[in-house]
Amino acid sequence: QVHLVESGGGLVQAGGSLTLSCTATGNIFSANTMGWYRQAPGKQRELVATAATDGFINYADSVKGRFTISRDSGYLTVSLQMNSLKPEDTAVYYCYADVVVGGGKNRGVDYWGKGTLVTVSP
């Protein structure tokens, strides 16, 4: 089975930093795209940042210049360095991966982590 294991959430004051990490485990042929989405209270889940193995990186406008997403050399771990955090960044952050399993003959399937809470105090 494929599992996405997240870490790094917590409580931080405005202006501070946190780093989120997510590792994909299981019968994985490839994970073309990995990244992070978040869901704030009363809001829909929204994209934060994604990174593909071909180098394409996508950031939400609200985090550009503050957050940096990266993939490890094995392309099974994704990290999100979050700087200059704002109270409006408070949300549950979910790791995302587009995973091709097994022998690599099928299209990618979306997988989600359980979420890690990031709370930014004023």
PDB file of C-alpha atoms in Angstrom:
ATOM      1  CA  GLN A   1       0.000   0.000   0.000  1.00  0.00           C
ATOM      2  CA  VAL A   2       1.024   3.578  -0.571  1.00  0.00           C
ATOM      3  CA  HIS A   3       1.298   5.829   2.451  1.00  0.00           C
ATOM      4  CA  LEU A   4       2.253   9.459   2.728  1.00  0.00           C
ATOM      5  CA  VAL A   5       3.869  10.236   6.062  1.00  0.00           C
ATOM      6  CA  GLU A   6       3.922  13.881   7.083  1.00  0.00           C
ATOM      7  CA  SER A   7       5.871  15.715   9.739  1.00  0.00           C
ATOM      8  CA  GLY A   8       6.794  19.221  10.776  1.00  0.00           C
ATOM      9  CA  GLY A   9       3.549  20.883  11.729  1.00  0.00           C
ATOM     10  CA  GLY A  10       3.204  22.871  14.885  1.00  0.00           C
ATOM     11  CA  LEU A  11       2.698  26.254  16.465  1.00  0.00           C
ATOM     12  CA  VAL A  12       4.775  29.238  15.450  1.00  0.00           C
ATOM     13  CA  GLN A  13       4.554  32.985  15.895  1.00  0.00           C
ATOM     14  CA  ALA A  14       3.904  35.253  12.954  1.00  0.00           C
ATOM     15  CA  GLY A  15       7.095  35.887  11.065  1.00  0.00           C
ATOM     16  CA  GLY A  16       8.549  32.553  12.043  1.00  0.00           C
ATOM     17  CA  SER A  17       9.369  29.482  10.019  1.00  0.00           C
ATOM     18  CA  LEU A  18       8.425  25.843   9.815  1.00  0.00           C
ATOM     19  CA  THR A  19       9.456  23.024   7.534  1.00  0.00           C
ATOM     20  CA  LEU A  20       7.036  20.318   6.498  1.00  0.00           C
ATOM     21  CA  SER A  21       8.209  16.995   5.136  1.00  0.00           C
ATOM     22  CA  CYS A  22       6.383  14.136   3.495  1.00  0.00           C
ATOM     23  CA  THR A  23       7.702  10.754   2.468  1.00  0.00           C
ATOM     24  CA  ALA A  24       5.896   8.329   0.204  1.00  0.00           C
ATOM     25  CA  THR A  25       6.277   4.648   1.003  1.00  0.00           C
ATOM     26  CA  GLY A  26       4.952   1.463  -0.517  1.00  0.00           C
ATOM     27  CA  ASN A  27       4.907  -0.240  -3.878  1.00  0.00           C
ATOM     28  CA  ILE A  28       5.762   2.884  -5.819  1.00  0.00           C
ATOM     29  CA  PHE A  29       7.081   2.931  -9.345  1.00  0.00           C
ATOM     30  CA  SER A  30       7.163   6.693  -9.514  1.00  0.00           C
ATOM     31  CA  ALA A  31       5.664   9.790  -7.972  1.00  0.00           C
ATOM     32  CA  ASN A  32       5.650  12.357 -10.717  1.00  0.00           C
ATOM     33  CA  THR A  33       4.087  15.143  -8.705  1.00  0.00           C
ATOM     34  CA  MET A  34       4.243  15.671  -4.971  1.00  0.00           C
ATOM     35  CA  GLY A  35       3.246  18.686  -3.003  1.00  0.00           C
ATOM     36  CA  TRP A  36       1.123  20.310  -0.387  1.00  0.00           C
ATOM     37  CA  TYR A  37      -2.441  21.496  -0.106  1.00  0.00           C
ATOM     38  CA  ARG A  38      -4.052  23.136   2.875  1.00  0.00           C
ATOM     39  CA  GLN A  39      -7.471  23.631   4.340  1.00  0.00           C
ATOM     40  CA  ALA A  40      -8.149  26.524   6.661  1.00  0.00           C
ATOM     41  CA  PRO A  41     -11.220  26.765   8.881  1.00  0.00           C
ATOM     42  CA  GLY A  42     -14.268  27.522   6.775  1.00  0.00           C
ATOM     43  CA  LYS A  43     -12.314  27.229   3.545  1.00  0.00           C
ATOM     44  CA  GLN A  44     -11.984  24.729   0.737  1.00  0.00           C
ATOM     45  CA  ARG A  45      -8.803  22.774   0.343  1.00  0.00           C
ATOM     46  CA  GLU A  46      -6.399  24.766  -1.796  1.00  0.00           C
ATOM     47  CA  LEU A  47      -3.103  24.213  -3.502  1.00  0.00           C
ATOM     48  CA  VAL A  48      -0.027  25.488  -1.694  1.00  0.00           C
ATOM     49  CA  ALA A  49       2.793  24.166  -3.854  1.00  0.00           C
ATOM     50  CA  THR A  50       3.608  21.196  -6.040  1.00  0.00           C
ATOM     51  CA  ALA A  51       6.793  19.920  -7.601  1.00  0.00           C
ATOM     52  CA  ALA A  52       7.117  17.465 -10.463  1.00  0.00           C
ATOM     53  CA  THR A  53      10.075  15.291 -11.341  1.00  0.00           C
ATOM     54  CA  ASP A  54      10.519  17.216 -14.586  1.00  0.00           C
ATOM     55  CA  GLY A  55      11.297  20.325 -12.562  1.00  0.00           C
ATOM     56  CA  PHE A  56       7.956  22.063 -12.862  1.00  0.00           C
ATOM     57  CA  ILE A  57       7.043  23.874  -9.651  1.00  0.00           C
ATOM     58  CA  ASN A  58       3.762  25.563  -8.924  1.00  0.00           C
ATOM     59  CA  TYR A  59       3.019  27.902  -6.015  1.00  0.00           C
ATOM     60  CA  ALA A  60      -0.134  29.532  -4.876  1.00  0.00           C
ATOM     61  CA  ASP A  61       0.065  33.290  -5.237  1.00  0.00           C
ATOM     62  CA  SER A  62      -0.431  33.695  -1.510  1.00  0.00           C
ATOM     63  CA  VAL A  63       2.808  31.875  -0.677  1.00  0.00           C
ATOM     64  CA  LYS A  64       5.103  32.934  -3.501  1.00  0.00           C
ATOM     65  CA  GLY A  65       8.313  34.376  -2.163  1.00  0.00           C
ATOM     66  CA  ARG A  66       7.757  32.909   1.291  1.00  0.00           C
ATOM     67  CA  PHE A  67       7.513  29.154   0.783  1.00  0.00           C
ATOM     68  CA  THR A  68       9.940  26.875  -1.004  1.00  0.00           C
ATOM     69  CA  ILE A  69       9.116  23.364  -2.131  1.00  0.00           C
ATOM     70  CA  SER A  70      11.757  20.762  -2.874  1.00  0.00           C
ATOM     71  CA  ARG A  71      12.099  17.092  -3.773  1.00  0.00           C
ATOM     72  CA  ASP A  72      14.802  14.740  -2.629  1.00  0.00           C
ATOM     73  CA  SER A  73      17.040  12.942  -5.099  1.00  0.00           C
ATOM     74  CA  GLY A  74      14.923   9.807  -4.935  1.00  0.00           C
ATOM     75  CA  TYR A  75      11.747  11.777  -5.645  1.00  0.00           C
ATOM     76  CA  LEU A  76       9.828  10.140  -2.819  1.00  0.00           C
ATOM     77  CA  THR A  77      10.148  12.953  -0.311  1.00  0.00           C
ATOM     78  CA  VAL A  78       8.821  16.465  -0.608  1.00  0.00           C
ATOM     79  CA  SER A  79       9.596  19.308   1.760  1.00  0.00           C
ATOM     80  CA  LEU A  80       8.050  22.704   2.217  1.00  0.00           C
ATOM     81  CA  GLN A  81      10.124  25.420   3.824  1.00  0.00           C
ATOM     82  CA  MET A  82       7.725  28.045   5.112  1.00  0.00           C
ATOM     83  CA  ASN A  83       9.138  31.427   6.023  1.00  0.00           C
ATOM     84  CA  SER A  84       7.548  34.691   7.102  1.00  0.00           C
ATOM     85  CA  LEU A  85       4.490  32.836   8.275  1.00  0.00           C
ATOM     86  CA  LYS A  86       1.258  34.734   8.694  1.00  0.00           C
ATOM     87  CA  PRO A  87      -1.818  33.948  10.775  1.00  0.00           C
ATOM     88  CA  GLU A  88      -3.708  33.364   7.543  1.00  0.00           C
ATOM     89  CA  ASP A  89      -1.368  30.450   6.845  1.00  0.00           C
ATOM     90  CA  THR A  90      -3.008  28.586   9.697  1.00  0.00           C
ATOM     91  CA  ALA A  91      -4.483  25.410   8.259  1.00  0.00           C
ATOM     92  CA  VAL A  92      -4.237  21.681   8.100  1.00  0.00           C
ATOM     93  CA  TYR A  93      -1.603  20.924   5.502  1.00  0.00           C
ATOM     94  CA  TYR A  94      -2.018  17.769   3.425  1.00  0.00           C
ATOM     95  CA  CYS A  95       0.706  16.031   1.509  1.00  0.00           C
ATOM     96  CA  TYR A  96      -0.226  15.053  -2.026  1.00  0.00           C
ATOM     97  CA  ALA A  97       1.358  12.608  -4.423  1.00  0.00           C
ATOM     98  CA  ASP A  98       0.506  11.459  -7.918  1.00  0.00           C
ATOM     99  CA  VAL A  99       1.699   7.859  -7.683  1.00  0.00           C
ATOM    100  CA  VAL A 100       2.246   5.191 -10.316  1.00  0.00           C
ATOM    101  CA  VAL A 101       2.351   1.851  -8.521  1.00  0.00           C
ATOM    102  CA  GLY A 102       3.886  -1.525  -9.259  1.00  0.00           C
ATOM    103  CA  GLY A 103       5.264  -2.125 -12.708  1.00  0.00           C
ATOM    104  CA  GLY A 104       4.620   1.392 -13.913  1.00  0.00           C
ATOM    105  CA  LYS A 105       2.077   0.496 -16.575  1.00  0.00           C
ATOM    106  CA  ASN A 106      -0.815   2.488 -15.169  1.00  0.00           C
ATOM    107  CA  ARG A 107      -1.601   6.150 -14.891  1.00  0.00           C
ATOM    108  CA  GLY A 108      -0.909   7.986 -11.711  1.00  0.00           C
ATOM    109  CA  VAL A 109      -3.372   7.930  -8.845  1.00  0.00           C
ATOM    110  CA  ASP A 110      -3.836  10.650  -6.261  1.00  0.00           C
ATOM    111  CA  TYR A 111      -2.788   9.892  -2.692  1.00  0.00           C
ATOM    112  CA  TRP A 112      -3.166  12.087   0.346  1.00  0.00           C
ATOM    113  CA  GLY A 113      -1.574  12.256   3.735  1.00  0.00           C
ATOM    114  CA  LYS A 114      -3.596  12.512   6.906  1.00  0.00           C
ATOM    115  CA  GLY A 115      -2.714  16.166   7.372  1.00  0.00           C
ATOM    116  CA  THR A 116      -0.550  18.099   9.790  1.00  0.00           C
ATOM    117  CA  LEU A 117      -1.733  21.210  11.590  1.00  0.00           C
ATOM    118  CA  VAL A 118       0.143  24.465  11.208  1.00  0.00           C
ATOM    119  CA  THR A 119      -0.931  27.225  13.571  1.00  0.00           C
ATOM    120  CA  VAL A 120       0.504  30.717  13.267  1.00  0.00           C
ATOM    121  CA  SER A 121      -0.189  33.005  16.189  1.00  0.00           C
ATOM    122  CA  PRO A 122      -0.381  36.801  15.817  1.00  0.00           C
TER     123      PRO A 122
END
